[in-house]
XYZ file of C-alpha atoms in Angstrom:
545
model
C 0.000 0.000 0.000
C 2.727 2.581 1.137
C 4.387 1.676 -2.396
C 1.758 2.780 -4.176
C 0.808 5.787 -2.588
C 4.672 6.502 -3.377
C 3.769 5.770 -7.063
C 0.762 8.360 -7.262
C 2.137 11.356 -5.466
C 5.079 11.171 -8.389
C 2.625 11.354 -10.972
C 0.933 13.884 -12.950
C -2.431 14.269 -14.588
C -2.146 12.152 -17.420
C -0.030 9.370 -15.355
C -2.380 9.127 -13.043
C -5.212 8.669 -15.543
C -3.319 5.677 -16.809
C -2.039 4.080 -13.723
C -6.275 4.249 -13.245
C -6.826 2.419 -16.619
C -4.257 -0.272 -15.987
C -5.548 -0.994 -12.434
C -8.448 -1.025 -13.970
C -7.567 -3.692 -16.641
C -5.389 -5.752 -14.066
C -8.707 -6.374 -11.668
C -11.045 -6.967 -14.743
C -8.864 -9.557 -15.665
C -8.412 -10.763 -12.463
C -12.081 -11.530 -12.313
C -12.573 -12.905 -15.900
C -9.341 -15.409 -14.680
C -11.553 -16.473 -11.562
C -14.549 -17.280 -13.275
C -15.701 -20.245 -12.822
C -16.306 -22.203 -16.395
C -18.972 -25.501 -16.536
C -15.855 -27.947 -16.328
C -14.730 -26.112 -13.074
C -18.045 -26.372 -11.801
C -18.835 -29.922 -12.792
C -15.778 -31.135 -11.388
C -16.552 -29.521 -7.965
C -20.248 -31.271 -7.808
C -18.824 -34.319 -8.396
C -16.988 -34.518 -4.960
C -20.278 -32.282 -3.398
C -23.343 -32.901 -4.992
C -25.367 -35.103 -2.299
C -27.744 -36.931 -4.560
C -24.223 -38.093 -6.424
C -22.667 -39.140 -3.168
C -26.002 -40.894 -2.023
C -26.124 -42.376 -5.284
C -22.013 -43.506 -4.567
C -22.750 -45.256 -1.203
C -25.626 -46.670 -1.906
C -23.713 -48.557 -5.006
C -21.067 -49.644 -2.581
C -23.693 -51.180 -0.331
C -25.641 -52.638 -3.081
C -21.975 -54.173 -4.192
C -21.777 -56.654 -0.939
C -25.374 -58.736 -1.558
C -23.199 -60.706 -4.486
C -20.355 -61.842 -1.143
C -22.856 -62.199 1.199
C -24.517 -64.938 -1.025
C -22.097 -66.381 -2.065
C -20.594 -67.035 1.237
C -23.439 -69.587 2.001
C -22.364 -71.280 -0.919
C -18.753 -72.027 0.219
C -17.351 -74.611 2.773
C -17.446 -73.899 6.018
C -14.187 -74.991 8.300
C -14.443 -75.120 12.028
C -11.838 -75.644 14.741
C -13.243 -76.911 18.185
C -10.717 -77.285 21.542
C -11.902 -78.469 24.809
C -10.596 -79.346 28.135
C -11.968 -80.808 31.293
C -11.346 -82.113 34.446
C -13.706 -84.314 36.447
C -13.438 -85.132 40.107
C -15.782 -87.963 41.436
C -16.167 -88.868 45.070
C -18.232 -91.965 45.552
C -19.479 -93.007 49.079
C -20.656 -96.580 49.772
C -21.436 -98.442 52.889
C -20.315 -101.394 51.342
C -16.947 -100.704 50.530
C -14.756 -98.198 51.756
C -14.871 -94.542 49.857
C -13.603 -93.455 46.838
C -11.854 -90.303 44.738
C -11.595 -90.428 40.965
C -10.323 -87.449 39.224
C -10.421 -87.344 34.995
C -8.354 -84.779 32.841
C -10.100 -84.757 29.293
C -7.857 -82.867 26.399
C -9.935 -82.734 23.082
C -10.102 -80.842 19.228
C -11.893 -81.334 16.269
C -11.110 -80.189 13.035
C -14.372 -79.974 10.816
C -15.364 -79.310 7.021
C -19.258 -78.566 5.972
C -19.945 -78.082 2.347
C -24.272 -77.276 1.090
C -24.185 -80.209 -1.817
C -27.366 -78.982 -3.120
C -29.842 -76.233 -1.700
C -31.769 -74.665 -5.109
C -32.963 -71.311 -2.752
C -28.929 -70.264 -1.958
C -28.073 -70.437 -5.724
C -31.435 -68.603 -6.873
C -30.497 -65.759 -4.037
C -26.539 -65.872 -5.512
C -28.306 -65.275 -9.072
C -30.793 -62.151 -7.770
C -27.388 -60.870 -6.028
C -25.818 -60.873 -9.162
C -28.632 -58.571 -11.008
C -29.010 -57.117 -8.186
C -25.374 -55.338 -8.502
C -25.899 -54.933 -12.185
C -28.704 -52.907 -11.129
C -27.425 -50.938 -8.672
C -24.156 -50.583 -11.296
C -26.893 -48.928 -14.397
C -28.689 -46.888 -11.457
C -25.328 -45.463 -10.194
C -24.475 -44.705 -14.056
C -27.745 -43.047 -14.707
C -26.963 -41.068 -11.251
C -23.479 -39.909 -13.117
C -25.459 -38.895 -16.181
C -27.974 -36.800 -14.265
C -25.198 -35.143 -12.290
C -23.993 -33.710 -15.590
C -27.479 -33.041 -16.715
C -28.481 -31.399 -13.312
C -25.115 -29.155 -13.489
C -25.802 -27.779 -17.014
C -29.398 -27.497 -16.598
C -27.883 -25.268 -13.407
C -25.348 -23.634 -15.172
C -26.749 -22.094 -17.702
C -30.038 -21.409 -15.688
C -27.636 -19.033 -14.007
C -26.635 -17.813 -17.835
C -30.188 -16.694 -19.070
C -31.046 -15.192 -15.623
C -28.058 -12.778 -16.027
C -28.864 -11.980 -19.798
C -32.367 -11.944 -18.562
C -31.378 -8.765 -16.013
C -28.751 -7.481 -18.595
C -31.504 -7.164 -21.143
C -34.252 -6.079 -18.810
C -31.350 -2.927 -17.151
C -31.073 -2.244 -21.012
C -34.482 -2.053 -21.586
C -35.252 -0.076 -18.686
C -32.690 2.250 -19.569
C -34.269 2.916 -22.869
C -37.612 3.509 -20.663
C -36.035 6.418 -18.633
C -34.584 8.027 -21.719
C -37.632 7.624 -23.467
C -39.221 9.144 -20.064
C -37.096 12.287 -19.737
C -37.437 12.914 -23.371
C -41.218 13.176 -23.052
C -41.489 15.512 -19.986
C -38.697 17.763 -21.861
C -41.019 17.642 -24.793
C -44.116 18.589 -22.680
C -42.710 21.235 -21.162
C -41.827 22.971 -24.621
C -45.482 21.698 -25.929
C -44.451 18.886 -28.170
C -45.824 15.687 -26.427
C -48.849 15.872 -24.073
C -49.055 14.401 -20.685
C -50.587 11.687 -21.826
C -47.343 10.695 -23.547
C -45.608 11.226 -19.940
C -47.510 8.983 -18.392
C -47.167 5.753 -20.996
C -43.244 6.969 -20.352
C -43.306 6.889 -16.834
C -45.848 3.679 -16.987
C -42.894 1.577 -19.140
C -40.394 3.029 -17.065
C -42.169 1.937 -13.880
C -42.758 -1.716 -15.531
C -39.450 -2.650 -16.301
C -37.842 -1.208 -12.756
C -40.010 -3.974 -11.499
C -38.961 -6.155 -13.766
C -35.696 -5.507 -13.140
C -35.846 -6.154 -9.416
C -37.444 -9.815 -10.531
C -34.830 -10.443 -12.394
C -32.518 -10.039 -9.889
C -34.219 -12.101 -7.656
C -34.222 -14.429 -10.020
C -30.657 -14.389 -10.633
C -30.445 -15.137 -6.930
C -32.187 -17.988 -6.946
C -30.516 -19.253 -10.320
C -27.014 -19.630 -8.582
C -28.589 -20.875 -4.912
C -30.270 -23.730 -7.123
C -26.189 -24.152 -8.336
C -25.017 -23.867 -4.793
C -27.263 -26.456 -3.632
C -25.502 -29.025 -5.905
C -21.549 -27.975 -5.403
C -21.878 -26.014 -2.117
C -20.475 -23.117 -3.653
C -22.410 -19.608 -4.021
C -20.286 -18.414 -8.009
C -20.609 -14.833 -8.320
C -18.724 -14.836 -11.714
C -19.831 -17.637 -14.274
C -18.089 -18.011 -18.110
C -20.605 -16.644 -20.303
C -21.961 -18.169 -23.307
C -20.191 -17.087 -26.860
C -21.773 -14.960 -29.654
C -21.409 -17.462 -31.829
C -22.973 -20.965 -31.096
C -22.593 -23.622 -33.297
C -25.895 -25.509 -33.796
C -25.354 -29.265 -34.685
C -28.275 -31.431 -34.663
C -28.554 -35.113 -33.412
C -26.278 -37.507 -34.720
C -27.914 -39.957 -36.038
C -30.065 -37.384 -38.073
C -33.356 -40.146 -37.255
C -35.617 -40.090 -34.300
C -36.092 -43.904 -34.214
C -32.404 -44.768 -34.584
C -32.138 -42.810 -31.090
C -35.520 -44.611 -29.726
C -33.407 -48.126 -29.954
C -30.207 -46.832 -28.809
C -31.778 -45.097 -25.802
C -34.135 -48.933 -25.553
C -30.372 -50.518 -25.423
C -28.238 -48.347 -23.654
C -30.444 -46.056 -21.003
C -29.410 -46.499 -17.667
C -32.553 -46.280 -15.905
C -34.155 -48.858 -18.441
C -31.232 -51.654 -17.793
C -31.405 -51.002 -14.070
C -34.582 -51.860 -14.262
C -34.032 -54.417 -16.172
C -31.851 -55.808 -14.076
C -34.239 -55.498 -11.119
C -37.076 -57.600 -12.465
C -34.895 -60.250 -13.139
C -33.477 -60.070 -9.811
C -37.224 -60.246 -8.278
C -37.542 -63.366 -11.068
C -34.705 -65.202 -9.185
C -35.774 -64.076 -5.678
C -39.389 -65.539 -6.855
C -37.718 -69.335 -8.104
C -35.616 -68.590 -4.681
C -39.343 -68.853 -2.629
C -39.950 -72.093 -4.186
C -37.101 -73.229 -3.376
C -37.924 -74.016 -0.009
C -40.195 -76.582 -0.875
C -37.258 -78.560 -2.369
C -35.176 -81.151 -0.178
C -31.066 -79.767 0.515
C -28.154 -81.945 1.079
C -25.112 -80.983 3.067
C -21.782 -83.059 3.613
C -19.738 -82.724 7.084
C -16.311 -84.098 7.155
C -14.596 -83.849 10.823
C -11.182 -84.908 12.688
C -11.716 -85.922 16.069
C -8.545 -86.238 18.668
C -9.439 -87.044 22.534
C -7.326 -87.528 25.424
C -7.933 -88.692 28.756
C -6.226 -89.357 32.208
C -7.512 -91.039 35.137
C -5.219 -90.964 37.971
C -6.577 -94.042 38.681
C -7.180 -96.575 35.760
C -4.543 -94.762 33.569
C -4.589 -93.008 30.069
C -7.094 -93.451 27.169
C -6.676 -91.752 23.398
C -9.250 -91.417 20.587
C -8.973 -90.309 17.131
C -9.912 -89.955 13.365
C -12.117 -89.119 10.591
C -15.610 -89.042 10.116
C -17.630 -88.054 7.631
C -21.463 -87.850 6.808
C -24.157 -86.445 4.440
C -27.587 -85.013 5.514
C -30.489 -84.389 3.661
C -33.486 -82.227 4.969
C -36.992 -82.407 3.166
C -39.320 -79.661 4.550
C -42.823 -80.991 4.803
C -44.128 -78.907 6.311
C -43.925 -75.245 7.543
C -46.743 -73.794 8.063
C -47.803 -72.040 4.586
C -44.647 -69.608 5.219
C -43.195 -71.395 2.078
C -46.570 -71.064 -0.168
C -46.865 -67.165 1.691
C -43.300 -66.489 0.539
C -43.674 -67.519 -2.869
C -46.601 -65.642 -3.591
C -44.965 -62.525 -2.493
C -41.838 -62.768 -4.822
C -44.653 -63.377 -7.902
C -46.440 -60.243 -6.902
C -42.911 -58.275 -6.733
C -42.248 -59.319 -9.912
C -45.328 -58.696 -11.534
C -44.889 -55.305 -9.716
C -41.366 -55.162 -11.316
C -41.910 -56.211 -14.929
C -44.499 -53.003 -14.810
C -41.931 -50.649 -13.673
C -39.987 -51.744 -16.122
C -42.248 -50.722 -19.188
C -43.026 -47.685 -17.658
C -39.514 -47.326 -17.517
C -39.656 -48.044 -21.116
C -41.988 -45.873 -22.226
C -40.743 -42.855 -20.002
C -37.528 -43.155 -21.498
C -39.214 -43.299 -25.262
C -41.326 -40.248 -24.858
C -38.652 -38.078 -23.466
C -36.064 -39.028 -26.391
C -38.405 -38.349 -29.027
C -39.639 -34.955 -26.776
C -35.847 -33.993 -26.607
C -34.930 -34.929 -30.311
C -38.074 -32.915 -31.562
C -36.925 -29.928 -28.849
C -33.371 -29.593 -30.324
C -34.536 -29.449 -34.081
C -37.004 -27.538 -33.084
C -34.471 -24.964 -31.083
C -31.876 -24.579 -34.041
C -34.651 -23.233 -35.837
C -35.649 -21.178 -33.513
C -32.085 -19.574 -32.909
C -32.025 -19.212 -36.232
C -35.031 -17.331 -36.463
C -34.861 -15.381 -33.327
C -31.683 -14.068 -34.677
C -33.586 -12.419 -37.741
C -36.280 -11.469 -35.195
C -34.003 -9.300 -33.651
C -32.636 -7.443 -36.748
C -36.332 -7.401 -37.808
C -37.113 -5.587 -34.605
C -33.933 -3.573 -34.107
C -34.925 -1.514 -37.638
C -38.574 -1.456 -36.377
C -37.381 0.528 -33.383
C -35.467 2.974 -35.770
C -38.340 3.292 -37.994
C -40.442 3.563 -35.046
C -38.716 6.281 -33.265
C -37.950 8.268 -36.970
C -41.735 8.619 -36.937
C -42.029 9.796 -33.695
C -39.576 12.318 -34.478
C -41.558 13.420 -37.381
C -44.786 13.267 -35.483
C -46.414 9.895 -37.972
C -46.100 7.678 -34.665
C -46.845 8.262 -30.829
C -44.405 7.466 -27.779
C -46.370 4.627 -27.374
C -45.398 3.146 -30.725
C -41.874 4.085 -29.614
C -42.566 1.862 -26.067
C -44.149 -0.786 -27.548
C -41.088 -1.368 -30.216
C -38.133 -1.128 -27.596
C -40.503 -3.909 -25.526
C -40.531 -5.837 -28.581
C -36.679 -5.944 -29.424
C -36.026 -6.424 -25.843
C -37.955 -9.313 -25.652
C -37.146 -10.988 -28.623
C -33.679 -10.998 -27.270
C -34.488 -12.096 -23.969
C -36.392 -15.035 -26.201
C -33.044 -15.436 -28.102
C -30.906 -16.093 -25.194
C -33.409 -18.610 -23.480
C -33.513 -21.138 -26.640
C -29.995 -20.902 -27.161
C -29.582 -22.147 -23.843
C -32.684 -24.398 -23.933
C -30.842 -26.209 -27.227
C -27.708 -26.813 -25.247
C -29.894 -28.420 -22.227
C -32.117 -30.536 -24.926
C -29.072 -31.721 -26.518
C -27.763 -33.095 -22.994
C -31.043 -34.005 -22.098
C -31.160 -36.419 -25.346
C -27.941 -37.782 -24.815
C -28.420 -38.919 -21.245
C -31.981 -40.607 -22.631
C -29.785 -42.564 -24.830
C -27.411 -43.152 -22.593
C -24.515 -42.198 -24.080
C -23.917 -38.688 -22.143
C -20.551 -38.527 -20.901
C -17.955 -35.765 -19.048
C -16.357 -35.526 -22.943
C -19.998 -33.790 -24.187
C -19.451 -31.465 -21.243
C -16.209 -30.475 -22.078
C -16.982 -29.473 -26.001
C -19.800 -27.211 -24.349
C -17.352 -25.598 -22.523
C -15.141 -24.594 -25.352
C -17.826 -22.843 -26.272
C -17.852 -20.277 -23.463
C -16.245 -17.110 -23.331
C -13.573 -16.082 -20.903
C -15.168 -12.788 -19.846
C -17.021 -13.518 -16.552
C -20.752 -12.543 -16.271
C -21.430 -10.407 -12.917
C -25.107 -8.946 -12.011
C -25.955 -5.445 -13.620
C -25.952 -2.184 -12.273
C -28.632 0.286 -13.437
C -28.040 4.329 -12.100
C -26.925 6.864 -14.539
C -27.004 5.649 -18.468
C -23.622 5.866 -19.654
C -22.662 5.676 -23.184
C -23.194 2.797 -25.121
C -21.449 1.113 -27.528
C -21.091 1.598 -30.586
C -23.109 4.828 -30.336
C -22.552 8.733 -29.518
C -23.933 10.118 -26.107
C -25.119 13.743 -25.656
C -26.263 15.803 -22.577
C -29.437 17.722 -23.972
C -29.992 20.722 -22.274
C -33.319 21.543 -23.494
C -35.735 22.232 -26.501
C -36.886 25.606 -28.003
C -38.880 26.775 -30.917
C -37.475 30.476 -30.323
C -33.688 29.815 -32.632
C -32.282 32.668 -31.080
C -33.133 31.232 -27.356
C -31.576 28.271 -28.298
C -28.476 29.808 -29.936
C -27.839 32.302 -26.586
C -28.116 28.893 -24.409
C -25.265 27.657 -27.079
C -23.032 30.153 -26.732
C -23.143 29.943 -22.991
C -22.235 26.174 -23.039
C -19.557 26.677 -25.209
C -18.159 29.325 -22.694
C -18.300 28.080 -19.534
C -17.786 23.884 -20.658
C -14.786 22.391 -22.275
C -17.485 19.658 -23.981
C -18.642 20.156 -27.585
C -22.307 21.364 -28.014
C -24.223 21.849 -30.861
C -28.200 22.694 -32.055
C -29.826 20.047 -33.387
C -33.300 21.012 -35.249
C -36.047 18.848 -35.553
C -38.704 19.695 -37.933
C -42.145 18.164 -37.289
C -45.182 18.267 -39.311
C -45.863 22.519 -37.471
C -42.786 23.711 -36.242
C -39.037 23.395 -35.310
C -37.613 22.367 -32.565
C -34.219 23.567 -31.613
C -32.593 20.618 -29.517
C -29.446 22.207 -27.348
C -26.895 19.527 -26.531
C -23.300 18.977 -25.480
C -21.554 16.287 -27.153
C -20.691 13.649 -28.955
C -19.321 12.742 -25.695
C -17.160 9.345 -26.514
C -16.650 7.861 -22.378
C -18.176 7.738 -19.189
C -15.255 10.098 -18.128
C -16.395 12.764 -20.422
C -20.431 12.369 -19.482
C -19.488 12.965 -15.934
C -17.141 16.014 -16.136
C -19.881 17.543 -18.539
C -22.255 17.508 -16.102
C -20.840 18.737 -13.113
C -19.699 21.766 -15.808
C -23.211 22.002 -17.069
C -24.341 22.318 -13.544
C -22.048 24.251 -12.259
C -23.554 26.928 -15.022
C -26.807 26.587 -13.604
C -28.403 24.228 -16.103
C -29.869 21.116 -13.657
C -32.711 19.058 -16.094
C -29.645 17.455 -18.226
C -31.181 14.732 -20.631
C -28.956 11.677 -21.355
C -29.437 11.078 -25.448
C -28.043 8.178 -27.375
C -27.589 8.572 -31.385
């Protein structure tokens, strides 16, 4: 800080206008480097975004039913120890007393193996889908992350060209408001005209404040899925390159999404799980067979007698046949059918979900190129509307209202521009995740389509000068010439700004238009004024040509 107070004490005017600029420069580019572009933002929900991570554990868990069933399956080997010692006092009036005492050392060593049982093999089998399934529904989980985080993103997008658009528009509403109560006060528009004015301008201040509000709720709907509030989001390019579906045939993306959708082979998946879990129910009507073999090694000590040892192998086979249990077997089975019944529904609806919404999202993104293509000429259509709109005014053929009515127009059919571009981009990723073949690559060729410049919300005070076009400060209007020429002269000597007359001739009279300008920067606007004001002129009117 102390450095570069040393910096501007040492320089001058026109140094310190540029040290200004390139400060200027260096934190505009700061922020364009730290916006955040769809990759950046993808990459964060994948380590964030809840319903991904639910979606994550819930595979994992899913992942053990194949072990668990299988582990029935396997041999079982057991290891058994024991040791003992007995102490027997017998008392007899017979024979004298007597004290026996027995140490007893044992192990066995033992081996069981299920020979046949049909229900453990038809549970291994509905494992095994089972973990497909839960394999395609973490997949489709993936696929709607990306989805989700696009649909997101450039949500955030159109609500910031949305409140761009809608500060523009209600720009051209105050302009359009100040020039009609300068021309009622010299008697060229009536108060009527004031009012529509004020009526637009009122309109689209509201409008703006919905916008922001929406723009708000845009990036808290992104927040919710990376924990992250962005501020500064890449921006969509001018230029958009529209490619439709590839293959160029509705059907041909019908089968692939019949084949590869990832909801349609989880659910494949699940009803032939619930088909093996239904054979597994009947299963316990069947017999099972197990095989035990064991090792046996005892050892025993009687003080008394002496020492006794037993050992070796042994080996049998068992077989169970349930007769009866109750109905639980009959109960069981009945169960399972419904489930699968149940199941094999799900699945065609499954089927026929995924159908409409392919052919839905193949028709939306034909349908959208055509419409970017079309809003595009919109806009030029309306853009020379406007002029022709606000030529007439000027030569008293059209009202304000026309005027109004035309800047609504163009400003809308902009606002309808942005939204479809956007809407093609989600309708494209929408259609690829029906068919199942959305992946993090698609995401990445969207994002090459972004611009660096970051996207921040709009501020609407003062209108400064627009692109492209010339600004002047109008002073007033005055059919007397030589009023307006005295008000000239004393612009010209008390402001370092240009100022001119312009005259406007309508269909009675001429107006005589007194303005400073072409003022080319923001810079220039604002020293203007304060001169202007400082001469005693207050009602300045901003005017764009």
């Amino acid at each position: 800080m102390l450095a570069l107070q040393n910096v501007i004490k040492l320089t001058n005017g026109n140094s310190m206008k540029r040290l200004f600029l390139f400060l200027a420069i260096g934190l505009m580019t700061a922020q364009c480097a730290n916006a955040a572009n769809l990759m950046d933002i993808y990459q964060k929900a994948l380590t964030s975004d809840p319903t991904f991570q639910e979606a994550l554990a819930k595979k994992m868990s899913d992942a053990e039913a194949t072990p668990a069933d299988l582990a029935v399956l396997l041999p079982t080997v057991k290891y058994t120890g024991s040791a003992a010692l007995q102490k027997t006092i017998t008392h007899s009036t017979i024979t004298s007393n007597s004290t026996a005492r027995t140490r007893t050392l044992g192990w066995t060593l033992s081996l069981t193996q299920s020979v046949f049982n049909f229900t453990n093999w038809k549970n291994l089998a509905a494992a095994r889908d089972s973990v497909k399934a839960a394999d395609a529904t973490y997949n489709a989980a993936a696929q709607n992350l990306m989805t989700r985080v696009v649909n997101a993103y450039f949500a955030v997008l159109n609500a910031q060209d949305v409140l761009t658009y809608t500060a523009a528009e209600k720009r051209a509403f105050y302009r359009e408001y100040q020039q009609a109560q300068q021309g009622y006060k010299v008697g060229v528009n009536t108060i009527t005209d004031v009012y529509n004015a004020k009526a637009s301008y009122d309109g689209a201040a509201s409008d703006y404040v919905s916008a922001q509000n929406n723009l708000s709720s845009s990036r808290e709907d992104l927040r919710a899925i990376t924990g992250v509030l962005y501020d500064h989001t890449a921006p969509l390019a001018q230029s958009l390159p529209l490619v439709g579906p590839e293959p160029h045939d509705i059907d041909a993306w019908v089968d692939i999404s019949n084949k590869q959708n990832w909801n349609i082979v989880a659910a494949r998946y699940k009803a032939l799980s619930a088909h093996n879990d239904a054979w597994a129910a009947r299963g316990g009507h069947l017999p099972t067979v197990s095989a035990t073999a064991q090792y046996d090694h005892s050892y025993a000590r009687n003080f008394d007698t002496g020492r006794a040892q037993t050992k070796g192998p042994s080996a049998e086979l068992d077989l169970t046949v349930p007769l009866f249990s109750g109905g639980s077997v009959t109960s069981a089975t009945r169960k399972a059918i419904a489930d699968y019944e149940y199941l094999l529904q799900k699945q065609e609806e499954t089927y026929r979900t995924v159908n409409t919404q392919t052919r839905q999202d193949y028709l939306s993104v034909m349908s959208d190129i055509s419409k970017v293509k079309a809003d595009n000429q919109t806009i030029i259509s309306n853009q020379s509307s406007l002029e022709s709109m606000k030529q007439g005014y000027k030569a008293g053929t059209r009202t304000i209202v026309d005027v109004l009515n035309a800047e609504e127009t163009l400003y809308n059919a902009k606002k309808t521009w942005s939204a479809d571009r956007y809407d093609y981009i989600k309708k494209t990723i929408s259609l690829k995740e029906a068919a199942g073949t959305l992946n993090a690559n698609d995401l990445q060729i969207i994002n090459t389509w972004l611009s660096s410049e970051a996207t921040a919300p709009t501020q609407t005070k003062t209108p400064a000068a627009a692109i492209g076009k010339q600004t002047y400060l109008q002073i007033g209007a005055y059919y007397n010439e030589r009023i307006a020429q005295d008000i000239l002269a004393k612009i010209k000597k008390q402001t370092t700004a240009p100022a001119e007359i312009d005259t406007q001739t309508t269909t009675t009279r001429k107006i005589y238009r007194v303005q400073a300008g072409p003022l080319t920067t923001n810079g220039m606007i604002q020293k203007t004024k304060i001169q202007l004001k400082q001469a005693g002129f207050s009602d300045i009117l901003i005017v764009e040509k």
